[in-house]
Amino acid sequence: MIKHRTRFQILYDSCLAMIAFISFLIVAASFFSKSISLKNTTILNLMHVFLIIYAVDFFARMPKNKNAHRYLFDNTFDLLSLIPLHPAFAIFRIGRVFKLIRSHHLLWRFGLDGKFSKTVHRFIYTSGFLNLFTVSMIILVLSSLLYSVVEHISYPSALWWAITTATTVGYGDISPTTNIGKFIAAFLMIGGVGFIGLLTSTITGFFTSEAATQEDDMTKLFKKIDQLDHKIDHLQRQLNLERRKNTRKK
């Protein structure tokens, strides 16, 4: 019974991950290819079907978790992908693919769980990167969503404005014209820049600590090599003494 349930769970998660990957490919292709448009009727209907499937899955899993706040935070990307205002939000479903890999230990099952994957896992889940990245994405998505409604521009353009503003690049090609838009921009400048800065410092700090750890490991390795050299020299001297004693006896 347990094996059957496990197989069903793997199959279920795999199907949702496949839908997530297809959604991600469609959205990504729409950005890079003019022949694929999210306004196409067939593609739009397909994305609506995927949206309904994901919405049912998201709210069906919620009662199984005792801590609702933790559930919402852990499934932030799934929640963002349910925003129906623009199909581009489906790009956040790619998080379901990584969740499938992690929850079912697929890297370990396929023999790919090496030093690199452990470093990536430690970087994402131990360094605090995932929490900061999630909060940053929430700020960017909500700010751009409100900005697109208030300033009456397309959501992709609003998201581009939010990213350039939060990263302090500020090309100036898009700027707020209404008082509410300026308020949203001020909020993004204060909150978004702060979290983006923390995110950047977290990435830098992790790789700096990794480099320091590797340097310490190399130092320890060199010390061990020196100790082995000393032991070999000591053994060589003892062998030479034994040979001399044997030669004198002869």
mmCIF file of C-alpha atoms in Angstrom:
data_model
loop_
_atom_site.group_PDB
_atom_site.id
_atom_site.type_symbol
_atom_site.label_atom_id
_atom_site.label_comp_id
_atom_site.label_asym_id
_atom_site.label_seq_id
_atom_site.Cartn_x
_atom_site.Cartn_y
_atom_site.Cartn_z
ATOM 1 C CA MET A 1 0.000 0.000 0.000
ATOM 2 C CA ILE A 2 2.805 2.393 0.934
ATOM 3 C CA LYS A 3 4.771 1.521 -2.218
ATOM 4 C CA HIS A 4 1.662 2.031 -4.339
ATOM 5 C CA ARG A 5 1.042 5.410 -2.700
ATOM 6 C CA THR A 6 4.659 6.415 -3.220
ATOM 7 C CA ARG A 7 4.540 5.468 -6.893
ATOM 8 C CA PHE A 8 1.306 7.401 -7.319
ATOM 9 C CA GLN A 9 2.846 10.429 -5.592
ATOM 10 C CA ILE A 10 5.910 10.296 -7.862
ATOM 11 C CA LEU A 11 3.674 9.987 -10.931
ATOM 12 C CA TYR A 12 1.453 12.844 -9.735
ATOM 13 C CA ASP A 13 4.399 15.137 -8.964
ATOM 14 C CA SER A 14 6.029 14.219 -12.276
ATOM 15 C CA CYS A 15 2.883 15.187 -14.215
ATOM 16 C CA LEU A 16 2.692 18.562 -12.460
ATOM 17 C CA ALA A 17 6.406 19.106 -13.005
ATOM 18 C CA MET A 18 5.910 18.333 -16.707
ATOM 19 C CA ILE A 19 3.093 20.899 -16.879
ATOM 20 C CA ALA A 20 5.328 23.392 -15.076
ATOM 21 C CA PHE A 21 8.182 22.792 -17.506
ATOM 22 C CA ILE A 22 5.886 23.155 -20.542
ATOM 23 C CA SER A 23 4.470 26.401 -19.082
ATOM 24 C CA PHE A 24 7.979 27.701 -18.525
ATOM 25 C CA LEU A 25 9.026 26.840 -22.089
ATOM 26 C CA ILE A 26 5.955 28.543 -23.583
ATOM 27 C CA VAL A 27 6.524 31.755 -21.607
ATOM 28 C CA ALA A 28 10.271 31.762 -22.299
ATOM 29 C CA ALA A 29 9.694 31.123 -26.009
ATOM 30 C CA SER A 30 7.207 34.000 -26.178
ATOM 31 C CA PHE A 31 9.945 36.360 -25.009
ATOM 32 C CA PHE A 32 12.493 35.195 -27.588
ATOM 33 C CA SER A 33 10.322 34.269 -30.570
ATOM 34 C CA LYS A 34 7.741 36.441 -32.324
ATOM 35 C CA SER A 35 6.017 33.363 -33.782
ATOM 36 C CA ILE A 36 4.846 32.301 -30.292
ATOM 37 C CA SER A 37 2.461 34.698 -28.609
ATOM 38 C CA LEU A 38 0.749 34.371 -25.259
ATOM 39 C CA LYS A 39 -2.251 36.107 -26.833
ATOM 40 C CA ASN A 40 -2.749 33.216 -29.248
ATOM 41 C CA THR A 41 -6.137 31.600 -28.549
ATOM 42 C CA THR A 42 -4.836 28.029 -28.481
ATOM 43 C CA ILE A 43 -1.892 28.846 -26.228
ATOM 44 C CA LEU A 44 -4.068 31.028 -23.997
ATOM 45 C CA ASN A 45 -6.649 28.248 -23.536
ATOM 46 C CA LEU A 46 -3.873 25.753 -22.772
ATOM 47 C CA MET A 47 -2.403 28.110 -20.162
ATOM 48 C CA HIS A 48 -5.870 28.530 -18.616
ATOM 49 C CA VAL A 49 -6.222 24.745 -18.317
ATOM 50 C CA PHE A 50 -2.777 24.560 -16.670
ATOM 51 C CA LEU A 51 -3.807 27.397 -14.347
ATOM 52 C CA ILE A 52 -6.932 25.523 -13.212
ATOM 53 C CA ILE A 53 -4.922 22.325 -12.603
ATOM 54 C CA TYR A 54 -2.364 24.228 -10.546
ATOM 55 C CA ALA A 55 -5.022 26.096 -8.581
ATOM 56 C CA VAL A 56 -6.798 22.850 -7.644
ATOM 57 C CA ASP A 57 -3.478 21.269 -6.622
ATOM 58 C CA PHE A 58 -2.395 24.300 -4.581
ATOM 59 C CA PHE A 59 -5.608 24.610 -2.553
ATOM 60 C CA ALA A 60 -5.997 20.819 -2.200
ATOM 61 C CA ARG A 61 -2.574 20.557 -0.538
ATOM 62 C CA MET A 62 -3.205 23.435 1.856
ATOM 63 C CA PRO A 63 -5.441 21.600 4.427
ATOM 64 C CA LYS A 64 -2.767 18.896 4.818
ATOM 65 C CA ASN A 65 -0.346 21.441 6.311
ATOM 66 C CA LYS A 66 -0.879 22.556 9.904
ATOM 67 C CA ASN A 67 1.061 25.818 9.505
ATOM 68 C CA ALA A 68 -0.726 27.833 6.799
ATOM 69 C CA HIS A 69 1.797 30.694 6.884
ATOM 70 C CA ARG A 70 4.707 28.321 6.383
ATOM 71 C CA TYR A 71 2.836 26.566 3.582
ATOM 72 C CA LEU A 72 2.261 29.847 1.745
ATOM 73 C CA PHE A 73 5.903 30.858 2.162
ATOM 74 C CA ASP A 74 7.269 27.486 1.059
ATOM 75 C CA ASN A 75 4.989 27.532 -1.983
ATOM 76 C CA THR A 76 5.383 31.184 -2.892
ATOM 77 C CA PHE A 77 6.344 30.438 -6.482
ATOM 78 C CA ASP A 78 3.266 28.226 -6.903
ATOM 79 C CA LEU A 79 1.134 31.038 -5.491
ATOM 80 C CA LEU A 80 2.677 33.621 -7.832
ATOM 81 C CA SER A 81 2.043 31.336 -10.801
ATOM 82 C CA LEU A 82 -1.695 31.427 -9.988
ATOM 83 C CA ILE A 83 -2.010 35.171 -10.674
ATOM 84 C CA PRO A 84 -4.431 35.182 -13.624
ATOM 85 C CA LEU A 85 -3.746 38.709 -14.880
ATOM 86 C CA HIS A 86 -1.017 37.627 -17.304
ATOM 87 C CA PRO A 87 0.124 34.208 -18.584
ATOM 88 C CA ALA A 88 3.745 35.244 -17.959
ATOM 89 C CA PHE A 89 3.238 34.444 -14.257
ATOM 90 C CA ALA A 90 3.316 30.775 -15.269
ATOM 91 C CA ILE A 91 7.097 31.067 -15.477
ATOM 92 C CA PHE A 92 7.189 30.714 -11.674
ATOM 93 C CA ARG A 93 5.965 27.132 -12.017
ATOM 94 C CA ILE A 94 9.527 26.068 -12.833
ATOM 95 C CA GLY A 95 9.999 25.909 -9.063
ATOM 96 C CA ARG A 96 7.850 22.772 -9.090
ATOM 97 C CA VAL A 97 10.491 20.972 -11.163
ATOM 98 C CA PHE A 98 13.187 21.704 -8.586
ATOM 99 C CA LYS A 99 10.790 20.703 -5.812
ATOM 100 C CA LEU A 100 10.262 17.339 -7.540
ATOM 101 C CA ILE A 101 14.022 16.804 -7.778
ATOM 102 C CA ARG A 102 14.492 17.647 -4.102
ATOM 103 C CA SER A 103 11.498 15.852 -2.564
ATOM 104 C CA HIS A 104 12.106 12.567 -4.382
ATOM 105 C CA HIS A 105 15.936 12.742 -4.205
ATOM 106 C CA LEU A 106 16.248 12.300 -7.975
ATOM 107 C CA LEU A 107 19.878 13.395 -8.086
ATOM 108 C CA TRP A 108 20.742 10.673 -5.581
ATOM 109 C CA ARG A 109 18.623 8.092 -7.430
ATOM 110 C CA PHE A 110 20.421 8.801 -10.695
ATOM 111 C CA GLY A 111 23.857 8.883 -9.079
ATOM 112 C CA LEU A 112 24.330 12.632 -9.596
ATOM 113 C CA ASP A 113 24.494 13.568 -5.930
ATOM 114 C CA GLY A 114 28.098 14.694 -5.825
ATOM 115 C CA LYS A 115 30.076 17.539 -4.332
ATOM 116 C CA PHE A 116 28.611 20.089 -6.758
ATOM 117 C CA SER A 117 24.987 19.218 -5.968
ATOM 118 C CA LYS A 118 25.705 19.327 -2.226
ATOM 119 C CA THR A 119 27.263 22.777 -2.618
ATOM 120 C CA VAL A 120 24.233 23.993 -4.585
ATOM 121 C CA HIS A 121 21.866 22.544 -1.957
ATOM 122 C CA ARG A 122 23.828 24.214 0.841
ATOM 123 C CA PHE A 123 23.828 27.517 -1.070
ATOM 124 C CA ILE A 124 20.077 27.496 -1.703
ATOM 125 C CA TYR A 125 18.738 26.159 1.606
ATOM 126 C CA THR A 126 21.401 26.881 4.238
ATOM 127 C CA SER A 127 22.732 30.327 3.344
ATOM 128 C CA GLY A 128 19.316 31.995 3.466
ATOM 129 C CA PHE A 129 19.391 32.614 -0.291
ATOM 130 C CA LEU A 130 16.009 30.978 -0.912
ATOM 131 C CA ASN A 131 14.193 33.134 1.666
ATOM 132 C CA LEU A 132 15.740 36.376 0.409
ATOM 133 C CA PHE A 133 15.149 35.418 -3.216
ATOM 134 C CA THR A 134 11.502 34.611 -2.466
ATOM 135 C CA VAL A 135 10.883 37.924 -0.685
ATOM 136 C CA SER A 136 12.674 39.834 -3.457
ATOM 137 C CA MET A 137 10.565 38.136 -6.117
ATOM 138 C CA ILE A 138 7.355 38.909 -4.199
ATOM 139 C CA ILE A 139 8.297 42.588 -3.975
ATOM 140 C CA LEU A 140 9.200 42.750 -7.676
ATOM 141 C CA VAL A 141 6.083 40.917 -8.852
ATOM 142 C CA LEU A 142 3.604 42.823 -6.685
ATOM 143 C CA SER A 143 5.220 46.204 -7.404
ATOM 144 C CA SER A 144 5.221 45.619 -11.151
ATOM 145 C CA LEU A 145 1.641 44.301 -10.994
ATOM 146 C CA LEU A 146 0.367 47.409 -9.187
ATOM 147 C CA TYR A 147 2.473 49.659 -11.396
ATOM 148 C CA SER A 148 1.046 48.152 -14.599
ATOM 149 C CA VAL A 149 -2.521 48.739 -13.335
ATOM 150 C CA VAL A 150 -1.909 52.280 -12.119
ATOM 151 C CA GLU A 151 0.244 53.453 -15.037
ATOM 152 C CA HIS A 152 -1.793 51.542 -17.665
ATOM 153 C CA ILE A 153 1.160 49.760 -19.255
ATOM 154 C CA SER A 154 1.722 46.093 -20.106
ATOM 155 C CA TYR A 155 2.897 43.790 -17.347
ATOM 156 C CA PRO A 156 6.192 42.808 -19.080
ATOM 157 C CA SER A 157 7.068 46.515 -19.357
ATOM 158 C CA ALA A 158 6.147 47.055 -15.706
ATOM 159 C CA LEU A 159 8.281 44.084 -14.662
ATOM 160 C CA TRP A 160 11.196 45.483 -16.675
ATOM 161 C CA TRP A 161 10.731 48.824 -14.877
ATOM 162 C CA ALA A 162 10.648 47.075 -11.473
ATOM 163 C CA ILE A 163 13.856 45.134 -12.150
ATOM 164 C CA THR A 164 15.785 48.187 -13.391
ATOM 165 C CA THR A 165 14.549 50.223 -10.420
ATOM 166 C CA ALA A 166 15.276 47.578 -7.749
ATOM 167 C CA THR A 167 18.777 46.936 -9.110
ATOM 168 C CA THR A 168 19.449 50.733 -9.184
ATOM 169 C CA VAL A 169 20.238 50.566 -12.919
ATOM 170 C CA GLY A 170 17.432 52.977 -13.803
ATOM 171 C CA TYR A 171 17.574 53.355 -17.580
ATOM 172 C CA GLY A 172 14.796 55.942 -17.428
ATOM 173 C CA ASP A 173 12.906 54.520 -20.413
ATOM 174 C CA ILE A 174 9.867 54.004 -18.138
ATOM 175 C CA SER A 175 8.993 56.348 -15.282
ATOM 176 C CA PRO A 176 5.876 56.941 -13.159
ATOM 177 C CA THR A 177 3.510 59.745 -14.124
ATOM 178 C CA THR A 178 0.836 59.386 -11.426
ATOM 179 C CA ASN A 179 1.145 60.041 -7.703
ATOM 180 C CA ILE A 180 0.250 56.421 -6.875
ATOM 181 C CA GLY A 181 2.859 55.226 -9.383
ATOM 182 C CA LYS A 182 5.462 57.413 -7.707
ATOM 183 C CA PHE A 183 4.480 55.985 -4.312
ATOM 184 C CA ILE A 184 4.928 52.439 -5.661
ATOM 185 C CA ALA A 185 8.301 53.462 -7.087
ATOM 186 C CA ALA A 186 9.359 54.886 -3.707
ATOM 187 C CA PHE A 187 8.318 51.665 -1.961
ATOM 188 C CA LEU A 188 10.281 49.615 -4.479
ATOM 189 C CA MET A 189 13.346 51.826 -4.104
ATOM 190 C CA ILE A 190 13.367 51.375 -0.327
ATOM 191 C CA GLY A 191 12.199 47.778 0.068
ATOM 192 C CA GLY A 192 13.379 46.268 -3.216
ATOM 193 C CA VAL A 193 16.854 47.792 -3.182
ATOM 194 C CA GLY A 194 17.340 46.654 0.426
ATOM 195 C CA PHE A 195 16.429 43.036 -0.262
ATOM 196 C CA ILE A 196 18.308 42.947 -3.575
ATOM 197 C CA GLY A 197 21.366 44.249 -1.696
ATOM 198 C CA LEU A 198 20.975 41.549 0.956
ATOM 199 C CA LEU A 199 20.579 38.954 -1.783
ATOM 200 C CA THR A 200 23.761 40.115 -3.499
ATOM 201 C CA SER A 201 25.714 40.177 -0.230
ATOM 202 C CA THR A 202 24.453 36.666 0.606
ATOM 203 C CA ILE A 203 25.720 35.331 -2.730
ATOM 204 C CA THR A 204 29.058 37.095 -2.298
ATOM 205 C CA GLY A 205 29.394 35.941 1.315
ATOM 206 C CA PHE A 206 28.664 32.328 0.434
ATOM 207 C CA PHE A 207 31.253 32.111 -2.328
ATOM 208 C CA THR A 208 33.778 33.986 -0.182
ATOM 209 C CA SER A 209 33.263 31.503 2.659
ATOM 210 C CA GLU A 210 33.488 28.609 0.182
ATOM 211 C CA ALA A 211 36.790 29.966 -1.125
ATOM 212 C CA ALA A 212 38.063 30.379 2.456
ATOM 213 C CA THR A 213 36.972 26.828 3.294
ATOM 214 C CA GLN A 214 38.754 25.453 0.240
ATOM 215 C CA GLU A 215 41.852 27.435 1.181
ATOM 216 C CA ASP A 216 41.738 25.989 4.705
ATOM 217 C CA ASP A 217 41.324 22.500 3.241
ATOM 218 C CA MET A 218 44.336 23.066 0.989
ATOM 219 C CA THR A 219 46.353 24.311 3.970
ATOM 220 C CA LYS A 220 45.427 21.202 5.964
ATOM 221 C CA LEU A 221 46.305 19.023 2.992
ATOM 222 C CA PHE A 222 49.734 20.633 2.654
ATOM 223 C CA LYS A 223 50.334 20.146 6.380
ATOM 224 C CA LYS A 224 49.488 16.462 6.082
ATOM 225 C CA ILE A 225 51.812 16.158 3.101
ATOM 226 C CA ASP A 226 54.615 17.788 5.131
ATOM 227 C CA GLN A 227 53.951 15.360 8.000
ATOM 228 C CA LEU A 228 54.131 12.426 5.589
ATOM 229 C CA ASP A 229 57.395 13.780 4.187
ATOM 230 C CA HIS A 230 58.856 13.972 7.697
ATOM 231 C CA LYS A 231 57.743 10.418 8.443
ATOM 232 C CA ILE A 232 59.223 9.154 5.192
ATOM 233 C CA ASP A 233 62.510 10.932 5.947
ATOM 234 C CA HIS A 234 62.519 9.419 9.429
ATOM 235 C CA LEU A 235 61.909 5.937 8.029
ATOM 236 C CA GLN A 236 64.624 6.473 5.425
ATOM 237 C CA ARG A 237 67.134 7.439 8.129
ATOM 238 C CA GLN A 238 66.222 4.356 10.165
ATOM 239 C CA LEU A 239 66.692 2.142 7.113
ATOM 240 C CA ASN A 240 70.090 3.701 6.456
ATOM 241 C CA LEU A 241 71.146 3.054 10.058
ATOM 242 C CA GLU A 242 70.015 -0.563 9.832
ATOM 243 C CA ARG A 243 71.972 -1.006 6.622
ATOM 244 C CA ARG A 244 75.107 0.434 8.209
ATOM 245 C CA LYS A 245 74.757 -1.869 11.208
ATOM 246 C CA ASN A 246 74.336 -4.875 8.954
ATOM 247 C CA THR A 247 77.349 -3.823 6.887
ATOM 248 C CA ARG A 248 79.547 -3.527 10.012
ATOM 249 C CA LYS A 249 78.462 -6.948 11.231
ATOM 250 C CA LYS A 250 79.498 -8.461 7.948
#
